[in-house]
PDB file of C-alpha atoms in Angstrom:
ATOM      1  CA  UNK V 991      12.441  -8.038 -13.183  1.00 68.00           C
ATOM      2  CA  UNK V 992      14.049  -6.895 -10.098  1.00 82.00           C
ATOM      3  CA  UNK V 993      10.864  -5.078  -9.363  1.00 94.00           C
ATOM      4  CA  UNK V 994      10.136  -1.531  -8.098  1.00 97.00           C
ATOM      5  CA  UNK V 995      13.478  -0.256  -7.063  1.00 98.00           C
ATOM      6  CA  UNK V 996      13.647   2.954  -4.244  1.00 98.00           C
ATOM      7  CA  UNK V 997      16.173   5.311  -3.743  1.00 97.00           C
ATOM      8  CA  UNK V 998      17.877   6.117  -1.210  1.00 98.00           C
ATOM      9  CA  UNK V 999      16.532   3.235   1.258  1.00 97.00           C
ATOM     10  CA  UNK V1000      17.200   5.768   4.290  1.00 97.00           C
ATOM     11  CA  UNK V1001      18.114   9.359   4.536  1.00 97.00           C
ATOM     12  CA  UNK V1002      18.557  11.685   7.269  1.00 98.00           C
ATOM     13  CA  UNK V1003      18.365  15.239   6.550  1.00 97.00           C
ATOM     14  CA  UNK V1004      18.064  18.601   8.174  1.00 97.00           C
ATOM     15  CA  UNK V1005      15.145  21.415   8.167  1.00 97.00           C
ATOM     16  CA  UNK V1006      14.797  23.070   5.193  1.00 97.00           C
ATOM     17  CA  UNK V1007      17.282  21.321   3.478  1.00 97.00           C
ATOM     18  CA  UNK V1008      15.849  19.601  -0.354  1.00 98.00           C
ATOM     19  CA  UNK V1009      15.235  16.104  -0.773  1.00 98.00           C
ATOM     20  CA  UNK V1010      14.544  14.051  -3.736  1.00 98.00           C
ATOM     21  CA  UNK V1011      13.311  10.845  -3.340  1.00 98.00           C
ATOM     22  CA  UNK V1012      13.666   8.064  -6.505  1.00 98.00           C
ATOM     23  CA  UNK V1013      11.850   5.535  -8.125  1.00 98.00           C
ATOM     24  CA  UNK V1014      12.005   2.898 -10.965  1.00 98.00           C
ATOM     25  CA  UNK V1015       8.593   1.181 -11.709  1.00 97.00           C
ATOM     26  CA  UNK V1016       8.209  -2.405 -12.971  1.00 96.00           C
ATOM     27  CA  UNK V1017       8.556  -2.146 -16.434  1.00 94.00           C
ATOM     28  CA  UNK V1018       5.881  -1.959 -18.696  1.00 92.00           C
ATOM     29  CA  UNK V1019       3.234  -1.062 -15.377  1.00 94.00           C
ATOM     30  CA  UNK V1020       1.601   2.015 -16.574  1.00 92.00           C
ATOM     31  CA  UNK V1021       1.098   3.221 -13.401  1.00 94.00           C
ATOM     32  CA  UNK V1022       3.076   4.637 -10.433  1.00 96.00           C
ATOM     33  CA  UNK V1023       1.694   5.694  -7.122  1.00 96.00           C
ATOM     34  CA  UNK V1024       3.591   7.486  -4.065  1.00 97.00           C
ATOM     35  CA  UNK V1025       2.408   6.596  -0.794  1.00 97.00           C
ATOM     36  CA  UNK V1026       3.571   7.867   2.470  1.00 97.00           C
ATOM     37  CA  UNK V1027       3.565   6.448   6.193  1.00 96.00           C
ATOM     38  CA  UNK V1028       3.725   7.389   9.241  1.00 95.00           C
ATOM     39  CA  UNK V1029       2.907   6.104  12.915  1.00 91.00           C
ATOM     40  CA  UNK V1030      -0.028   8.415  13.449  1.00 91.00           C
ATOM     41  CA  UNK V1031      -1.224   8.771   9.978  1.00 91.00           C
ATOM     42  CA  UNK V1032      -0.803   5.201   8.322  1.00 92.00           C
ATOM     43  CA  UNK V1033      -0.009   4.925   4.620  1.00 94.00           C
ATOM     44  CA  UNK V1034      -1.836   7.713   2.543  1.00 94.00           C
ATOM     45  CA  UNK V1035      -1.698   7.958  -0.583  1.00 95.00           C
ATOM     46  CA  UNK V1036       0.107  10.900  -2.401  1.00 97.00           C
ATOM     47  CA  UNK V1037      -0.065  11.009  -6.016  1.00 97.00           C
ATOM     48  CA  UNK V1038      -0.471   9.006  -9.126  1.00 95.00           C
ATOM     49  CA  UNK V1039       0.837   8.492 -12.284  1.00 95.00           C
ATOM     50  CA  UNK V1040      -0.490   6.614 -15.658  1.00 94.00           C
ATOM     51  CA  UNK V1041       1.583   7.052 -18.636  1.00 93.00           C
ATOM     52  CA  UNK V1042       4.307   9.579 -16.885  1.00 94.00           C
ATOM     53  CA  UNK V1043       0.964  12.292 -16.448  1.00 96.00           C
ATOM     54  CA  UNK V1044      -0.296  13.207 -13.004  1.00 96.00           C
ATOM     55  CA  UNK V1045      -3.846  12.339 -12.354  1.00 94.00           C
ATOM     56  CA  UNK V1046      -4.521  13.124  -8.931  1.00 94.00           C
ATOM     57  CA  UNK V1047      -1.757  14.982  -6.442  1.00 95.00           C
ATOM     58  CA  UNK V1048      -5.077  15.556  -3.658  1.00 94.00           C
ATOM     59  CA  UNK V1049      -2.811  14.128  -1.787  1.00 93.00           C
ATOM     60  CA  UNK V1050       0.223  15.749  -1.344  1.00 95.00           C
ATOM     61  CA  UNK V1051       0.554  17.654   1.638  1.00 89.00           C
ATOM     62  CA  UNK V1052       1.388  20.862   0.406  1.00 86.00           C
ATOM     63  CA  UNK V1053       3.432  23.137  -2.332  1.00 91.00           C
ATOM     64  CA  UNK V1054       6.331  22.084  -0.791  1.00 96.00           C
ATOM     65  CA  UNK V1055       6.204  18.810  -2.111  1.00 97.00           C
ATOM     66  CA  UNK V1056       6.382  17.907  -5.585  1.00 97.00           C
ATOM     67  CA  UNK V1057       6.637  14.910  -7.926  1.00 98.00           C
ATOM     68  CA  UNK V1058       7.705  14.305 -11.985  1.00 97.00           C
ATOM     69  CA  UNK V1059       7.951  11.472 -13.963  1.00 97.00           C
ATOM     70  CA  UNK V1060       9.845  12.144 -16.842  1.00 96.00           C
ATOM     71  CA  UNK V1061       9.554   8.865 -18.852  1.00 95.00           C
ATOM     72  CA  UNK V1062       8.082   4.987 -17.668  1.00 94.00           C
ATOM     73  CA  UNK V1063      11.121   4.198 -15.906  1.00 95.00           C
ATOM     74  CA  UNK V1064      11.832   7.135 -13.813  1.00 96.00           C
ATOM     75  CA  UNK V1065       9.563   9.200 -11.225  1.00 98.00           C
ATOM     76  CA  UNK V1066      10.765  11.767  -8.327  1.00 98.00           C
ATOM     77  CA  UNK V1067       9.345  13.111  -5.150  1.00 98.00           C
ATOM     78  CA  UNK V1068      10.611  16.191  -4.299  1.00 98.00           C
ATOM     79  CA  UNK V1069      10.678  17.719  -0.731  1.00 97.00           C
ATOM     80  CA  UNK V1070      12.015  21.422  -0.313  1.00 97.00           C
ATOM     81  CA  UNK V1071      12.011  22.564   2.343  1.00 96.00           C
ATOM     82  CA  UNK V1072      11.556  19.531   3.855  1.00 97.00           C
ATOM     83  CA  UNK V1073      10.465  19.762   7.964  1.00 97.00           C
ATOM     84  CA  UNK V1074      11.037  17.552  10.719  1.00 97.00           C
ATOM     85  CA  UNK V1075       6.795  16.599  10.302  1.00 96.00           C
ATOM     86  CA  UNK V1076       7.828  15.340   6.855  1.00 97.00           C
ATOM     87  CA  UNK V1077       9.631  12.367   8.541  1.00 97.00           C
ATOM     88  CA  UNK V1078       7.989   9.001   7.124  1.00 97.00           C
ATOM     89  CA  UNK V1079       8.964   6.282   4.799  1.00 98.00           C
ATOM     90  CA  UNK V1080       7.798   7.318   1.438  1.00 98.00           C
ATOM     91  CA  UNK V1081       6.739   3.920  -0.789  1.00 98.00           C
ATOM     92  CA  UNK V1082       6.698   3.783  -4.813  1.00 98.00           C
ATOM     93  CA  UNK V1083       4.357   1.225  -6.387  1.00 96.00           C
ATOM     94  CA  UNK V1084       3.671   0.282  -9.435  1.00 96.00           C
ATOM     95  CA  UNK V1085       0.949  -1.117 -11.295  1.00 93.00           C
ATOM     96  CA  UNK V1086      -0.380  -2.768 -14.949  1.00 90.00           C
ATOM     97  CA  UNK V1087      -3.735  -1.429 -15.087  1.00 80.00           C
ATOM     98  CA  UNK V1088      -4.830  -1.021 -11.560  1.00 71.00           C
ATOM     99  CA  UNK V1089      -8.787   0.047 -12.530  1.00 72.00           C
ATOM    100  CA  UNK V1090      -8.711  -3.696 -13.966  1.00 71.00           C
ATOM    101  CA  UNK V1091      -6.903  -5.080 -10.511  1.00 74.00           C
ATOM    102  CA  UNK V1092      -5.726  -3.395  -8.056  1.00 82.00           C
ATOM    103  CA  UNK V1093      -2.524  -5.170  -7.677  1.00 91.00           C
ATOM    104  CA  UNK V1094       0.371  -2.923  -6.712  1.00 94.00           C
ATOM    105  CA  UNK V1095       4.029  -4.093  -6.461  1.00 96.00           C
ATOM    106  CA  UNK V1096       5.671  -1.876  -4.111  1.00 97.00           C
ATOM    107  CA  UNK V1097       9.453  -0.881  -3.467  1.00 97.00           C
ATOM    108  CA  UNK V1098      11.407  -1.106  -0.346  1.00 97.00           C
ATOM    109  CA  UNK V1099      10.274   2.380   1.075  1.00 98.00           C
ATOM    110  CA  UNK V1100      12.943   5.588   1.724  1.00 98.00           C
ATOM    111  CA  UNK V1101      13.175   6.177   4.984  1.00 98.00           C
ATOM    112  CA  UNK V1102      13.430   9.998   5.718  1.00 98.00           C
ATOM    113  CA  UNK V1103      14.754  11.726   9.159  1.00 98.00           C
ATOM    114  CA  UNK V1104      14.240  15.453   9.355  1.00 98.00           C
ATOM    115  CA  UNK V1105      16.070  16.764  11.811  1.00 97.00           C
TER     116      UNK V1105
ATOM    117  CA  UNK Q 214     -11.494   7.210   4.729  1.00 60.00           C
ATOM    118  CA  UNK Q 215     -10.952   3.241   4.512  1.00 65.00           C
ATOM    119  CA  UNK Q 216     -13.978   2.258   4.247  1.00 87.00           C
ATOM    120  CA  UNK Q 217     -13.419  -1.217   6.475  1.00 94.00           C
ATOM    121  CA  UNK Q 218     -12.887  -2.041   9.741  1.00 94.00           C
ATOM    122  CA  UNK Q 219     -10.537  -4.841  10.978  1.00 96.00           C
ATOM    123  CA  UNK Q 220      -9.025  -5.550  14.293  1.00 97.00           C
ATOM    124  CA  UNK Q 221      -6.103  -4.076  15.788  1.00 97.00           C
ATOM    125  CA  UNK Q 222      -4.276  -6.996  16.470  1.00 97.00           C
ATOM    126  CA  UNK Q 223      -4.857 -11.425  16.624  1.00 98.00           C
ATOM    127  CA  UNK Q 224      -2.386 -14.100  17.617  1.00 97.00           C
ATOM    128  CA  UNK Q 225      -2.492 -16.990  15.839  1.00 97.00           C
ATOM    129  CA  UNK Q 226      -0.263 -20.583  16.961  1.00 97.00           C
ATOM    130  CA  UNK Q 227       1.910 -21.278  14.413  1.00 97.00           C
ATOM    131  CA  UNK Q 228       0.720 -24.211  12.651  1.00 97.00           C
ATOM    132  CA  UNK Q 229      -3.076 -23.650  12.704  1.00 97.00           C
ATOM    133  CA  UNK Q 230      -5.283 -21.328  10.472  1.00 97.00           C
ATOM    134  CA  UNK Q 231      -5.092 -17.720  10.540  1.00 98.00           C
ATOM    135  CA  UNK Q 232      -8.610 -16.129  10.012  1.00 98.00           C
ATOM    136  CA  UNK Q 233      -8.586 -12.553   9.917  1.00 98.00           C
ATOM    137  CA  UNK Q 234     -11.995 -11.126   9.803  1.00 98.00           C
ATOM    138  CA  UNK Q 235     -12.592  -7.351   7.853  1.00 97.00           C
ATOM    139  CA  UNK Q 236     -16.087  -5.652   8.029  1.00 96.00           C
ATOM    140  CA  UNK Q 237     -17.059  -3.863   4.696  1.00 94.00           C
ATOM    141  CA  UNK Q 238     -20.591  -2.986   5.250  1.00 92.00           C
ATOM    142  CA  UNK Q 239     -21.238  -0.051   2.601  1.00 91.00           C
ATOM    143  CA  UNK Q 240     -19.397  -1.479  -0.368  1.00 92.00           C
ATOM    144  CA  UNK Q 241     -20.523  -0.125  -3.457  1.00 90.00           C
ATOM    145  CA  UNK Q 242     -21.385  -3.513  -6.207  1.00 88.00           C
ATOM    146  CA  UNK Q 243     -18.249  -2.791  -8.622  1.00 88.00           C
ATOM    147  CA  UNK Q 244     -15.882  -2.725  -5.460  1.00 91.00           C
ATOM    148  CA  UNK Q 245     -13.775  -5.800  -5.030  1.00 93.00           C
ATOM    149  CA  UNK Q 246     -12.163  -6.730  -1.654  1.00 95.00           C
ATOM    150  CA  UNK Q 247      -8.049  -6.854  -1.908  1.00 95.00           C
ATOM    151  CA  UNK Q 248      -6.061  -8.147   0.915  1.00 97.00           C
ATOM    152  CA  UNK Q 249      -1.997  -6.731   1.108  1.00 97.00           C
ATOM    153  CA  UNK Q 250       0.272  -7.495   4.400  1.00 98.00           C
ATOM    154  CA  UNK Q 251       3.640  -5.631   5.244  1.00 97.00           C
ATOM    155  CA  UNK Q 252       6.162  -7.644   6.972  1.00 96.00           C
ATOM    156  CA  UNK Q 253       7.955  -5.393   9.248  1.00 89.00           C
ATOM    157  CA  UNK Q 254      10.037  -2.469   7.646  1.00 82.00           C
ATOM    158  CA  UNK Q 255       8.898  -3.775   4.139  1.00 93.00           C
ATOM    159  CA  UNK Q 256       6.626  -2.486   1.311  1.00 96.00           C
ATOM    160  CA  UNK Q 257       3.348  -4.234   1.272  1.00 96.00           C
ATOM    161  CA  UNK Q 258       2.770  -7.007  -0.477  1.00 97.00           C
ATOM    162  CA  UNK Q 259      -0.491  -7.761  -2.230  1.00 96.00           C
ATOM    163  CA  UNK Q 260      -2.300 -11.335  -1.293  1.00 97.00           C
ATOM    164  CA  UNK Q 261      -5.533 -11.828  -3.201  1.00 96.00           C
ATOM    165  CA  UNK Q 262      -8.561  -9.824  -3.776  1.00 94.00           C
ATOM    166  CA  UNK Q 263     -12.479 -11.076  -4.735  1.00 94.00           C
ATOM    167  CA  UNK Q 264     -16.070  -9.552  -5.666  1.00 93.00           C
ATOM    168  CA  UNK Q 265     -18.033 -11.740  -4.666  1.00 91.00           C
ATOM    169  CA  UNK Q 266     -17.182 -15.585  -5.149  1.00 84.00           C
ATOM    170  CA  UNK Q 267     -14.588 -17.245  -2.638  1.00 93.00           C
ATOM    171  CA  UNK Q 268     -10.741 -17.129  -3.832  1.00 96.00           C
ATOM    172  CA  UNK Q 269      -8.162 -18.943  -3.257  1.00 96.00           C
ATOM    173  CA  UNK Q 270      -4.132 -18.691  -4.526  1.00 95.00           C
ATOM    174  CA  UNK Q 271      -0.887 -20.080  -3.221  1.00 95.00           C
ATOM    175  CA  UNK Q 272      -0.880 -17.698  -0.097  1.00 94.00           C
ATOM    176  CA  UNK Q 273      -4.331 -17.687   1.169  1.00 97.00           C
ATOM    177  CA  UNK Q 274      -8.423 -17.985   0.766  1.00 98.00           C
ATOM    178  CA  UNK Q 275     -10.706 -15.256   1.002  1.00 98.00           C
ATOM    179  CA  UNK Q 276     -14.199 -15.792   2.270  1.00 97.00           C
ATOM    180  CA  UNK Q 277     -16.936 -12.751   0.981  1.00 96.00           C
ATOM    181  CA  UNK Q 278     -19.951 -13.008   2.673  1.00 96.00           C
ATOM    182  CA  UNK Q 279     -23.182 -13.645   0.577  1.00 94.00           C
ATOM    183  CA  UNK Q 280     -24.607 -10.126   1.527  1.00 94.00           C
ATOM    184  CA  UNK Q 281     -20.451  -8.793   0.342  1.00 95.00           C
ATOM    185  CA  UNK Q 282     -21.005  -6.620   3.640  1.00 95.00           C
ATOM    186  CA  UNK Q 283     -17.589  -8.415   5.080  1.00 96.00           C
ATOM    187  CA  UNK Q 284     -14.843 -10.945   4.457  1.00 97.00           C
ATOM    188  CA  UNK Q 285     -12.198 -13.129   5.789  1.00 98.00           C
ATOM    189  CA  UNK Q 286      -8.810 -13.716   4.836  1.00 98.00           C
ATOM    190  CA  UNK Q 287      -7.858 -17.461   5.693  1.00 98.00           C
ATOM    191  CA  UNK Q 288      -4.146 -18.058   6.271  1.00 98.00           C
ATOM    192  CA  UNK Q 289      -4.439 -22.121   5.893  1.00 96.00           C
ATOM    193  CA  UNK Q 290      -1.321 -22.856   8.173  1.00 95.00           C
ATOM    194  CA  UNK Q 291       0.282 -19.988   9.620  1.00 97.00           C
ATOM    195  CA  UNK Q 292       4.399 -19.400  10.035  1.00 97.00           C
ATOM    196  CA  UNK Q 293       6.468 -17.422  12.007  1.00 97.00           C
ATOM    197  CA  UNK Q 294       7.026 -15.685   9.023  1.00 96.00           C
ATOM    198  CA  UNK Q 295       3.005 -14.525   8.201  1.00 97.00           C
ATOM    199  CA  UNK Q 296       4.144 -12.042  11.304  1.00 98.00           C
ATOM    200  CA  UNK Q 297       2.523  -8.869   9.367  1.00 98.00           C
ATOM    201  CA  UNK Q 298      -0.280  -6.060   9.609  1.00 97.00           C
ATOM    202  CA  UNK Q 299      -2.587  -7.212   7.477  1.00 98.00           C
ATOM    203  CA  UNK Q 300      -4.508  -4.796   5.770  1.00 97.00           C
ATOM    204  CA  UNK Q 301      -8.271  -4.950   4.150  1.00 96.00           C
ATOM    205  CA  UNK Q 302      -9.138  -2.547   1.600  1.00 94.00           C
ATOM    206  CA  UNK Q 303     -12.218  -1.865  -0.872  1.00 92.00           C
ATOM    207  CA  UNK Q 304     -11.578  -0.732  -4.859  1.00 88.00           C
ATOM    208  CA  UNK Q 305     -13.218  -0.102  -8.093  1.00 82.00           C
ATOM    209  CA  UNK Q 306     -11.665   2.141 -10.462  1.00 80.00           C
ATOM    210  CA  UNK Q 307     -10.006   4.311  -7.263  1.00 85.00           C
ATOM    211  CA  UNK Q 308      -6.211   3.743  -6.073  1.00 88.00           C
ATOM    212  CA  UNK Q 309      -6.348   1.990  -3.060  1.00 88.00           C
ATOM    213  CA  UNK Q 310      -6.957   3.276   0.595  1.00 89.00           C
ATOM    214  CA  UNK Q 311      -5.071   1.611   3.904  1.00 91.00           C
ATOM    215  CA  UNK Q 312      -6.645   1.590   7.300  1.00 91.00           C
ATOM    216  CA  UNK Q 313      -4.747   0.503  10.299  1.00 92.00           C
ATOM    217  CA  UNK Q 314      -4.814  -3.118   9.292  1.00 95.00           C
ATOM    218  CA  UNK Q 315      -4.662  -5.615  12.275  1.00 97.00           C
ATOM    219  CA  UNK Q 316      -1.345  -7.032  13.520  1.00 97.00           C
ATOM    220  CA  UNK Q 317      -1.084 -10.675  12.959  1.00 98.00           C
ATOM    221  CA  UNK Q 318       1.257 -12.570  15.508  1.00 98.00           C
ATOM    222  CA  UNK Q 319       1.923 -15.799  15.072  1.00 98.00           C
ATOM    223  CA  UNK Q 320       3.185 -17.544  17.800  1.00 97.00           C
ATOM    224  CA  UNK Q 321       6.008 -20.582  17.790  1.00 94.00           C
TER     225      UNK Q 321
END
């Protein structure tokens, strides 16, 4: 497995344009988490995923972003209108059954510039 | 809200053992201890995690305290390349919360 794969690795953007961040899990992990970090903030977590449903978005910032999974090998964050604040490298992981161990495989990370 | 408390930062030679201490004092009894590091610019990556009995894997040994109310993560013989933040966390049935971690530097 090439494991979780991000997309795009870096991206530089202006305010209030839309940005869509993407992510393939591991296959057969039931689970998908988005993290996000930053300098001053660390790595928080956003949402997360089991079985392509939302269980718990207390973490996104606010309405502006937004996140799908459409089937097991596909999930999106969405950012419109993204802000310069919204600069961070946003992390997909992926996990088998993480309430049995919490071990997450993460991607590479998508860099994001708002300028 | 982490949960742990770690050092900022530790040098280590390369060569010798890395021992990077993490205080967990109210952990609940179903919460294990996990242990990830992230290599510059990279995702994490996870390491090894324990209840209550030592562990030990290809990568490293962790030590849990009798009382569980802290831990160590033992890096047996430390290379450049275990340059990382290493990062502590506490889990049961939750997704997993970062703190700062503390910045390993291991020094040629």
């Amino acid at each position: 497995d090439a494991g979780v794969i991000q997309s795009p690795r870096h991206e530089v953007t202006e305010m209030g344009q839309e940005v869509t961040l993407r992510c393939k899990p591991i296959s057969g992990h039931d689970y998908l988490f988005w993290y996000r970090q930053t300098m001053m903030r660390g790595l928080e977590l956003l949402i997360y995923f089991n079985n392509n449903v939302p269980i718990d978005d207390s973490g996104m910032p606010e309405d502006r972003f937004s996140a799908k999974m459409p089937n097991a090998s596909f999930s999106t964050l969405k950012i419109q209108p993204s802000e310069p604040r919204d600069s961070a490298v946003y992390f997909c992981a992926s996990s088998f059954d993480f309430r049995r161990a919490n071990v997450l495989t993460f991607g590479a990370g998508s860099r994001l510039t708002v300028l | 809200d982490a949960k742990t408390t770690q050092p900022p930062s530790m040098d280590c030679a390369e060569g010798r053992a890395a021992n990077l201490p993490c205080n967990h004092s109210t952990i609940s009894g179903n919460e294990y201890v996990y242990w990830y590091r992230q290599i510059h610019s990279q995702g994490p990556q996870y390491i090894i995690h324990g209840l209550k009995n030592n562990e030990t894997n290809e990568m490293a040994s962790l030590i849990i305290t009798e009382d569980r109310k802290s831990s160590t993560l033992i890096l047996p013989h430390a290379t450049l390349r275990d340059t990382a933040v290493y990062y502590c966390s506490l889990s049961g049935n939750t997704p997993l919360v970062f703190g700062k971690g503390t910045r390993l530097s291991v020094i040629a």
